[in-house]
Amino acid sequence: MNRESDGERAVRAALDNLGIKYEPEKEIHFLKNDYKGSRRADFFLPKYNIYIEYFGGWDKKNDEERRTERARYNEKKEAYSNNGIKCIYIYPNQLNYVSSVIKKGIERLGNKVEPLLFYKNPLILSIVTAVLFLILSPLSYTILLMLLFVNVVLIIIFSVTRCSNCKRVFAKDHVSRDFEKIEKRPWEYRVETRYLYSDGSYKNSNYTEWRTRIERIKIFKNTKECIYCGYKWAEKEEENLDKATRPQTVYERKTGYRNPNTYRR
Ligand SMILES: [Zn+2]
């Protein structure tokens, strides 16, 4: 039953590389509020008093199997958390950077990660500096607007990679992507015919009435996890399956009329 999986082997190799001592297949006894009473963890790190679980079945292709596996894993996590057991959970898509997951896990579990205060919050700092540059920009347009631009780029990067719980940036780790459903959504459009003067410049447009087309939107649920505080959240992702086949909505037609603006001269 306990033949080591490829994933477990990768975790073992990472622990060896990091020079961390471990005990494999470690039994945990006397669990409170858990019908099992005892469980077996994949690895135990005695120096840190931290366990490691590799969730190899998390992304099973078969829907039914995946659901069963995840239910089993979540039950285990709950049992550990009820008993104050510190554990690093590793998911299949993290296997190619498993060492860093382990290192950050040890850091996170070893000292409780507090949310950053507002004056240390990178996103707030970058917004404040951007506003400052904007206010000061009349002093020297080229330099300050350049700095402002760099700042705006930072704001975007920070907002995309931040954890909303502990406010740290570059904190987002991808855990899993699950198909949720296909939604039908109307897309409204009208066809525009643009008439051009003989020199190719714009004259006027004609529009058809509004039309509705029903498109299929594939919806995914992406589970993300903060590498610092372990906070988990879900992000929605949409993929429009019918966007590529949308009808053309703008046509151009050249007329024989001359452009009156150039004609007068
Ligand atoms: Zn966090």
PDB file of C-alpha atoms and ligand atoms in Angstrom, residues 163 165-166 226 228-229 231, ligand 1:
ATOM      1  CA  CYS A 163      -1.828  38.252  -0.816  1.00  0.00           C
ATOM      2  CA  ASN A 165      -4.476  38.480   3.879  1.00  0.00           C
ATOM      3  CA  CYS A 166      -0.892  39.341   4.894  1.00  0.00           C
ATOM      4  CA  CYS A 226       0.035  32.633  -0.225  1.00  0.00           C
ATOM      5  CA  TYR A 228       4.151  33.405   3.242  1.00  0.00           C
ATOM      6  CA  CYS A 229       1.050  33.018   5.398  1.00  0.00           C
ATOM      7  CA  TYR A 231      -3.871  31.891   3.114  1.00  0.00           C
TER       8      TYR A 231
HETATM    9 ZN    ZN B   1      -0.276  35.961   2.866  1.00  0.00          ZN
END
